[in-house]
């Protein structure tokens, strides 16, 4: 047995240790946020385990219901939603939960309430389980000043009001990417320890990327600005090399690659989906928050994504997010198209 190597394994920056280190920088902190994050981490570990066994456990297949978005629910969706709802309520730190799978908001019993609102998509891209493509959980956290007399108005806030956001990707490895408003860090689950270990400290997205990511099958329905931008990715007018197209169709996987390698991820509004397809509260906001914390940008086609104020909990929005320079370029194209039309 290599005792030196084993000793080194004990000096690891786990996600718990990382969060406690962050907590120690705030003398007024009472540990409530740390407890909440620990419960989210536990939910991620549970879902990671269930996803890896989905084929064996015959969990794949329709649960016989559709969610509020009209999408067929997989059994894993149902299971993941239950796991996170129970984990979040049992933390004693949440007051309202918003899940993609539940039509209405969950107001936590007053006796178990805390000061945090959690918005989440328990299993984004679950239709990809059958073919082994990476899927994931997306979450965002808001803080409320009071725990009593809560209403939906306390949830319908711009993304810039979030205090933390992250996602957990279940793929070739289980990776949790988190920001608490002080940069972005990535943790990978070590199955032998059952712990998330810091493997990607202080993630910074490259200022400009070589990859664009969009569903080109919707090209005939795009607006002029998106069409012009994608055309320019393929046939650059400045003589530079064309960008490479990479599109997985699972938002967590596409955004994760964009965050690490740079480039731009786009899900624009089009004739078929004039308000865009992605949900604002628990898909667009958390991913936009992470992008900005990593030095990138997120844009809706009209404004900075994090400044949008939702009108309902399942509202949809277009989004363009990724490397700062790439998003800046599409912002200029939208401005030029707008100017021509006026």
CSV table of C-alpha atoms in Angstrom, one decimal:
chain,number,residue,atom,x,y,z
A,1,UNK,CA,0.0,0.0,0.0
A,2,UNK,CA,1.3,3.4,-1.0
A,3,UNK,CA,0.9,5.3,2.4
A,4,UNK,CA,2.2,8.6,0.9
A,5,UNK,CA,-0.4,8.5,-1.8
A,6,UNK,CA,-3.1,7.6,0.7
A,7,UNK,CA,-2.0,10.5,2.9
A,8,UNK,CA,-2.2,12.9,0.0
A,9,UNK,CA,-5.7,11.7,-0.7
A,10,UNK,CA,-6.8,13.0,2.7
A,11,UNK,CA,-5.7,16.5,2.0
A,12,UNK,CA,-8.4,17.2,-0.6
A,13,UNK,CA,-10.5,20.2,-1.1
A,14,UNK,CA,-14.0,18.7,-0.8
A,15,UNK,CA,-17.1,20.8,-1.6
A,16,UNK,CA,-18.0,20.8,2.1
A,17,UNK,CA,-14.6,22.1,3.0
A,18,UNK,CA,-14.7,24.7,0.3
A,19,UNK,CA,-18.1,26.0,1.4
A,20,UNK,CA,-17.0,26.1,5.0
A,21,UNK,CA,-13.9,28.1,4.0
A,22,UNK,CA,-16.2,30.6,2.2
A,23,UNK,CA,-18.5,30.7,5.2
A,24,UNK,CA,-15.5,31.6,7.5
A,25,UNK,CA,-15.0,34.8,5.4
A,26,UNK,CA,-18.4,36.0,6.7
A,27,UNK,CA,-18.3,36.3,10.5
A,28,UNK,CA,-22.0,37.0,10.6
A,29,UNK,CA,-22.8,33.7,8.9
A,30,UNK,CA,-24.7,31.1,10.9
A,31,UNK,CA,-24.2,28.1,8.6
A,32,UNK,CA,-27.7,28.1,7.1
A,33,UNK,CA,-26.4,28.4,3.6
A,34,UNK,CA,-23.8,25.7,4.2
A,35,UNK,CA,-26.6,23.3,5.4
A,36,UNK,CA,-28.7,24.1,2.3
A,37,UNK,CA,-25.8,23.4,-0.1
A,38,UNK,CA,-25.0,20.2,1.7
A,39,UNK,CA,-28.6,19.0,1.1
A,40,UNK,CA,-28.3,20.0,-2.6
A,41,UNK,CA,-25.1,18.0,-2.8
A,42,UNK,CA,-26.8,15.0,-1.2
A,43,UNK,CA,-29.6,15.2,-3.8
A,44,UNK,CA,-27.0,15.3,-6.6
A,45,UNK,CA,-25.2,12.2,-5.3
A,46,UNK,CA,-28.5,10.3,-5.1
A,47,UNK,CA,-29.6,11.3,-8.6
A,48,UNK,CA,-26.1,10.5,-9.9
A,49,UNK,CA,-26.3,7.0,-8.5
A,50,UNK,CA,-29.9,6.5,-9.8
A,51,UNK,CA,-29.0,7.7,-13.3
A,52,UNK,CA,-26.0,5.4,-13.5
A,53,UNK,CA,-28.3,2.4,-12.7
A,54,UNK,CA,-31.3,3.6,-14.7
A,55,UNK,CA,-31.0,1.0,-17.5
A,56,UNK,CA,-30.6,-1.8,-15.0
A,57,UNK,CA,-33.4,-0.7,-12.7
A,58,UNK,CA,-35.8,-0.5,-15.6
A,59,UNK,CA,-36.5,3.1,-14.6
A,60,UNK,CA,-36.3,4.2,-18.2
A,61,UNK,CA,-39.6,4.6,-20.0
A,62,UNK,CA,-42.6,6.9,-19.6
A,63,UNK,CA,-44.2,7.4,-16.2
A,64,UNK,CA,-47.5,7.8,-18.0
A,65,UNK,CA,-47.8,11.5,-17.3
A,66,UNK,CA,-46.7,14.8,-18.9
A,67,UNK,CA,-45.1,17.7,-17.0
A,68,UNK,CA,-46.4,21.2,-17.0
A,69,UNK,CA,-44.4,21.9,-20.2
A,70,UNK,CA,-46.3,19.2,-22.1
A,71,UNK,CA,-43.2,17.0,-22.2
A,72,UNK,CA,-43.5,13.3,-21.5
A,73,UNK,CA,-42.1,12.6,-18.1
A,74,UNK,CA,-39.5,9.8,-17.7
A,75,UNK,CA,-39.5,7.9,-14.4
A,76,UNK,CA,-36.1,9.5,-13.7
A,77,UNK,CA,-37.7,12.9,-13.8
A,78,UNK,CA,-40.3,12.0,-11.2
A,79,UNK,CA,-37.7,10.3,-9.0
A,80,UNK,CA,-35.2,13.2,-9.2
A,81,UNK,CA,-37.9,15.8,-8.5
A,82,UNK,CA,-39.0,13.9,-5.4
A,83,UNK,CA,-35.4,13.6,-4.2
A,84,UNK,CA,-34.7,17.3,-4.5
A,85,UNK,CA,-38.0,18.4,-3.0
A,86,UNK,CA,-37.5,16.2,0.0
A,87,UNK,CA,-33.8,17.1,0.4
A,88,UNK,CA,-34.5,20.8,0.2
A,89,UNK,CA,-37.5,20.8,2.6
A,90,UNK,CA,-35.6,18.6,5.2
A,91,UNK,CA,-32.7,21.0,5.2
A,92,UNK,CA,-35.0,23.4,7.2
A,93,UNK,CA,-33.5,26.3,5.2
A,94,UNK,CA,-36.0,26.8,2.3
A,95,UNK,CA,-39.3,28.7,2.1
A,96,UNK,CA,-40.4,28.3,-1.5
A,97,UNK,CA,-39.4,25.7,-4.1
A,98,UNK,CA,-39.9,26.1,-7.8
A,99,UNK,CA,-39.4,22.9,-9.9
A,100,UNK,CA,-39.7,22.4,-13.7
A,101,UNK,CA,-41.8,19.3,-12.9
A,102,UNK,CA,-44.4,21.0,-10.7
A,103,UNK,CA,-47.0,23.3,-12.1
A,104,UNK,CA,-47.3,25.2,-8.8
A,105,UNK,CA,-44.7,26.6,-6.4
A,106,UNK,CA,-44.2,24.5,-3.2
A,107,UNK,CA,-44.6,26.6,-0.1
A,108,UNK,CA,-42.7,24.9,2.7
A,109,UNK,CA,-44.6,24.4,6.0
A,110,UNK,CA,-43.9,27.4,8.3
A,111,UNK,CA,-42.4,25.1,11.0
A,112,UNK,CA,-39.7,24.0,8.5
A,113,UNK,CA,-39.0,27.3,6.8
A,114,UNK,CA,-35.7,29.0,6.2
A,115,UNK,CA,-34.6,32.1,4.4
A,116,UNK,CA,-33.9,30.6,0.9
A,117,UNK,CA,-35.9,30.1,-2.2
A,118,UNK,CA,-34.6,27.4,-4.6
A,119,UNK,CA,-35.5,27.2,-8.3
A,120,UNK,CA,-34.4,24.0,-10.1
A,121,UNK,CA,-34.7,21.7,-13.0
A,122,UNK,CA,-34.2,18.3,-11.3
A,123,UNK,CA,-33.2,16.4,-14.4
A,124,UNK,CA,-32.5,18.5,-17.5
A,125,UNK,CA,-32.2,16.5,-20.8
A,126,UNK,CA,-33.7,13.3,-19.3
A,127,UNK,CA,-34.9,12.1,-22.7
A,128,UNK,CA,-31.2,11.5,-23.4
A,129,UNK,CA,-30.8,8.8,-20.7
A,130,UNK,CA,-31.6,6.1,-23.3
A,131,UNK,CA,-28.5,6.9,-25.4
A,132,UNK,CA,-26.1,7.7,-22.6
A,133,UNK,CA,-25.7,11.5,-23.3
A,134,UNK,CA,-24.8,13.7,-20.3
A,135,UNK,CA,-27.8,15.1,-18.4
A,136,UNK,CA,-27.9,17.2,-15.3
A,137,UNK,CA,-29.6,19.2,-12.5
A,138,UNK,CA,-29.7,23.0,-12.7
A,139,UNK,CA,-30.4,25.2,-9.6
A,140,UNK,CA,-30.5,28.8,-8.5
A,141,UNK,CA,-30.9,30.2,-5.0
A,142,UNK,CA,-32.6,33.4,-3.8
A,143,UNK,CA,-32.7,34.8,-0.3
A,144,UNK,CA,-35.8,36.3,1.3
A,145,UNK,CA,-35.8,38.9,4.0
A,146,UNK,CA,-38.7,37.3,5.8
A,147,UNK,CA,-40.1,33.8,6.1
A,148,UNK,CA,-43.8,34.8,6.7
A,149,UNK,CA,-46.5,36.1,4.4
A,150,UNK,CA,-44.7,34.8,1.4
A,151,UNK,CA,-46.2,34.9,-2.1
A,152,UNK,CA,-45.1,34.3,-5.7
A,153,UNK,CA,-43.9,37.9,-5.8
A,154,UNK,CA,-41.0,36.8,-3.7
A,155,UNK,CA,-39.9,34.4,-6.4
A,156,UNK,CA,-40.5,36.6,-9.5
A,157,UNK,CA,-37.2,38.4,-9.3
A,158,UNK,CA,-34.4,39.1,-11.8
A,159,UNK,CA,-31.6,36.6,-12.0
A,160,UNK,CA,-29.1,39.2,-10.7
A,161,UNK,CA,-30.8,38.9,-7.3
A,162,UNK,CA,-29.6,35.2,-7.0
A,163,UNK,CA,-27.1,34.5,-4.2
A,164,UNK,CA,-25.9,31.3,-5.8
A,165,UNK,CA,-26.4,29.0,-8.8
A,166,UNK,CA,-25.0,25.8,-10.2
A,167,UNK,CA,-25.5,22.6,-12.0
A,168,UNK,CA,-24.6,19.0,-11.6
A,169,UNK,CA,-23.8,17.0,-14.7
A,170,UNK,CA,-24.2,13.2,-14.8
A,171,UNK,CA,-22.0,11.9,-17.6
A,172,UNK,CA,-18.6,10.1,-17.9
A,173,UNK,CA,-18.0,11.6,-14.5
A,174,UNK,CA,-20.3,13.4,-12.1
A,175,UNK,CA,-19.4,17.1,-12.0
A,176,UNK,CA,-20.8,19.9,-9.9
A,177,UNK,CA,-20.2,23.5,-10.9
A,178,UNK,CA,-21.1,26.1,-8.4
A,179,UNK,CA,-20.9,29.9,-7.9
A,180,UNK,CA,-21.8,31.7,-4.7
A,181,UNK,CA,-21.2,35.1,-6.2
A,182,UNK,CA,-17.4,34.9,-5.9
A,183,UNK,CA,-16.2,33.1,-9.1
A,184,UNK,CA,-17.0,29.6,-10.4
A,185,UNK,CA,-15.6,26.3,-9.1
A,186,UNK,CA,-16.0,22.8,-10.4
A,187,UNK,CA,-16.0,19.6,-8.3
A,188,UNK,CA,-15.9,16.0,-9.5
A,189,UNK,CA,-17.4,13.2,-7.5
A,190,UNK,CA,-14.8,10.6,-6.4
A,191,UNK,CA,-17.0,7.4,-6.2
A,192,UNK,CA,-14.5,5.7,-3.9
A,193,UNK,CA,-14.8,8.5,-1.3
A,194,UNK,CA,-18.4,9.6,-2.0
A,195,UNK,CA,-17.1,13.2,-2.0
A,196,UNK,CA,-17.1,16.0,-4.5
A,197,UNK,CA,-13.4,17.1,-4.9
A,198,UNK,CA,-12.3,20.5,-6.3
A,199,UNK,CA,-10.9,19.7,-9.7
A,200,UNK,CA,-11.7,23.0,-11.6
A,201,UNK,CA,-10.8,25.9,-9.3
A,202,UNK,CA,-11.8,29.4,-10.4
A,203,UNK,CA,-13.1,28.6,-13.8
A,204,UNK,CA,-12.7,31.5,-16.3
A,205,UNK,CA,-14.3,31.2,-19.8
A,206,UNK,CA,-11.9,32.1,-22.6
A,207,UNK,CA,-12.6,35.7,-23.8
A,208,UNK,CA,-13.3,34.4,-27.4
A,209,UNK,CA,-14.1,30.8,-28.5
A,210,UNK,CA,-13.9,28.7,-31.6
A,211,UNK,CA,-17.2,26.9,-31.1
A,212,UNK,CA,-20.9,27.8,-31.7
A,213,UNK,CA,-23.7,25.7,-30.3
A,214,UNK,CA,-27.3,25.9,-31.7
A,215,UNK,CA,-30.0,23.6,-33.1
A,216,UNK,CA,-29.5,24.2,-36.8
A,217,UNK,CA,-32.7,22.1,-37.5
A,218,UNK,CA,-34.6,25.3,-36.5
A,219,UNK,CA,-32.7,27.5,-39.0
A,220,UNK,CA,-35.8,28.2,-41.3
A,221,UNK,CA,-37.6,29.7,-38.3
A,222,UNK,CA,-34.8,32.0,-37.0
A,223,UNK,CA,-34.8,35.7,-37.0
A,224,UNK,CA,-32.5,37.7,-39.2
A,225,UNK,CA,-29.9,38.5,-36.5
A,226,UNK,CA,-29.4,34.8,-35.5
A,227,UNK,CA,-29.3,33.8,-39.2
A,228,UNK,CA,-26.6,36.5,-39.9
A,229,UNK,CA,-24.5,35.5,-36.8
A,230,UNK,CA,-24.5,31.8,-37.7
A,231,UNK,CA,-23.7,32.6,-41.3
A,232,UNK,CA,-20.7,34.6,-40.0
A,233,UNK,CA,-19.6,31.6,-37.8
A,234,UNK,CA,-19.4,29.4,-41.0
A,235,UNK,CA,-18.2,32.0,-43.5
A,236,UNK,CA,-16.3,34.7,-41.6
A,237,UNK,CA,-16.0,37.9,-43.5
A,238,UNK,CA,-12.7,38.9,-41.8
A,239,UNK,CA,-10.7,36.0,-43.2
A,240,UNK,CA,-10.5,34.2,-39.9
A,241,UNK,CA,-11.1,30.4,-39.5
A,242,UNK,CA,-14.8,29.3,-39.3
A,243,UNK,CA,-16.1,28.3,-35.9
A,244,UNK,CA,-16.9,24.6,-35.2
A,245,UNK,CA,-20.4,23.5,-34.6
A,246,UNK,CA,-21.0,21.4,-31.4
A,247,UNK,CA,-24.6,20.7,-30.3
A,248,UNK,CA,-25.5,17.9,-27.8
A,249,UNK,CA,-29.1,18.9,-27.2
A,250,UNK,CA,-28.7,18.6,-23.4
A,251,UNK,CA,-28.3,22.2,-22.0
A,252,UNK,CA,-26.1,21.2,-19.0
A,253,UNK,CA,-23.6,19.4,-21.3
A,254,UNK,CA,-23.6,22.2,-24.0
A,255,UNK,CA,-23.1,24.9,-21.3
A,256,UNK,CA,-20.4,22.9,-19.5
A,257,UNK,CA,-18.4,22.6,-22.7
A,258,UNK,CA,-18.9,26.3,-23.5
A,259,UNK,CA,-17.8,27.2,-20.0
A,260,UNK,CA,-14.6,25.2,-20.2
A,261,UNK,CA,-13.6,25.7,-23.9
A,262,UNK,CA,-15.3,29.0,-24.7
A,263,UNK,CA,-17.6,29.9,-27.6
A,264,UNK,CA,-21.3,30.6,-27.6
A,265,UNK,CA,-24.5,28.6,-26.8
A,266,UNK,CA,-27.7,29.8,-28.4
A,267,UNK,CA,-31.3,29.0,-28.0
A,268,UNK,CA,-33.0,31.9,-29.8
A,269,UNK,CA,-36.6,32.9,-30.2
A,270,UNK,CA,-38.0,31.8,-33.5
A,271,UNK,CA,-41.3,31.6,-35.5
A,272,UNK,CA,-42.2,28.3,-33.8
A,273,UNK,CA,-41.3,29.5,-30.2
A,274,UNK,CA,-41.5,33.3,-30.3
A,275,UNK,CA,-40.7,33.5,-26.6
A,276,UNK,CA,-37.8,31.1,-26.8
A,277,UNK,CA,-37.9,27.5,-25.4
A,278,UNK,CA,-35.7,27.6,-22.2
A,279,UNK,CA,-37.3,28.4,-18.9
A,280,UNK,CA,-36.1,31.7,-17.4
A,281,UNK,CA,-36.1,31.0,-13.6
A,282,UNK,CA,-34.4,27.6,-13.5
A,283,UNK,CA,-32.5,27.3,-16.8
A,284,UNK,CA,-31.6,30.7,-18.2
A,285,UNK,CA,-30.9,32.5,-14.9
A,286,UNK,CA,-28.6,30.0,-13.2
A,287,UNK,CA,-26.6,29.4,-16.4
A,288,UNK,CA,-26.4,33.1,-17.1
A,289,UNK,CA,-25.2,33.7,-13.5
A,290,UNK,CA,-22.5,31.2,-13.9
A,291,UNK,CA,-21.4,32.6,-17.2
A,292,UNK,CA,-21.1,36.1,-15.9
A,293,UNK,CA,-19.2,34.9,-12.8
A,294,UNK,CA,-16.8,33.1,-15.1
A,295,UNK,CA,-16.2,36.3,-17.1
A,296,UNK,CA,-18.7,35.7,-19.9
A,297,UNK,CA,-22.0,37.2,-20.9
A,298,UNK,CA,-25.6,36.2,-21.3
A,299,UNK,CA,-28.0,38.1,-23.6
A,300,UNK,CA,-31.7,37.5,-24.6
A,301,UNK,CA,-31.6,39.3,-28.0
A,302,UNK,CA,-32.9,42.4,-26.3
A,303,UNK,CA,-31.2,42.8,-23.0
A,304,UNK,CA,-28.8,41.3,-20.4
A,305,UNK,CA,-30.4,38.0,-19.4
A,306,UNK,CA,-30.0,38.5,-15.6
A,307,UNK,CA,-32.0,41.8,-15.7
A,308,UNK,CA,-35.2,40.2,-17.0
A,309,UNK,CA,-38.1,40.1,-14.5
A,310,UNK,CA,-40.2,37.0,-14.8
A,311,UNK,CA,-44.0,37.3,-15.0
A,312,UNK,CA,-44.7,33.7,-14.1
A,313,UNK,CA,-42.6,30.8,-12.7
A,314,UNK,CA,-42.5,28.8,-15.9
A,315,UNK,CA,-41.8,31.7,-18.2
A,316,UNK,CA,-39.6,31.1,-21.2
A,317,UNK,CA,-36.8,33.2,-22.7
A,318,UNK,CA,-34.4,33.2,-25.6
A,319,UNK,CA,-30.7,33.1,-24.6
A,320,UNK,CA,-27.2,33.6,-26.0
A,321,UNK,CA,-24.5,32.9,-23.5
A,322,UNK,CA,-20.8,32.2,-23.5
A,323,UNK,CA,-17.5,34.0,-24.2
A,324,UNK,CA,-17.5,37.7,-23.7
A,325,UNK,CA,-16.4,38.7,-27.2
A,326,UNK,CA,-18.7,36.2,-28.9
A,327,UNK,CA,-21.8,37.4,-27.1
A,328,UNK,CA,-20.6,41.0,-27.8
A,329,UNK,CA,-20.6,40.2,-31.5
A,330,UNK,CA,-24.2,38.9,-31.6
A,331,UNK,CA,-25.3,41.9,-29.5
A,332,UNK,CA,-23.9,44.2,-32.3
A,333,UNK,CA,-25.7,42.2,-34.9
A,334,UNK,CA,-29.0,42.5,-33.1
A,335,UNK,CA,-28.4,46.3,-32.7
A,336,UNK,CA,-27.7,46.6,-36.4
A,337,UNK,CA,-30.8,44.7,-37.5
A,338,UNK,CA,-32.9,46.7,-35.0
A,339,UNK,CA,-31.5,50.0,-36.4
A,340,UNK,CA,-32.3,48.9,-40.0
A,341,UNK,CA,-35.9,48.1,-39.2
A,342,UNK,CA,-36.6,51.5,-37.6
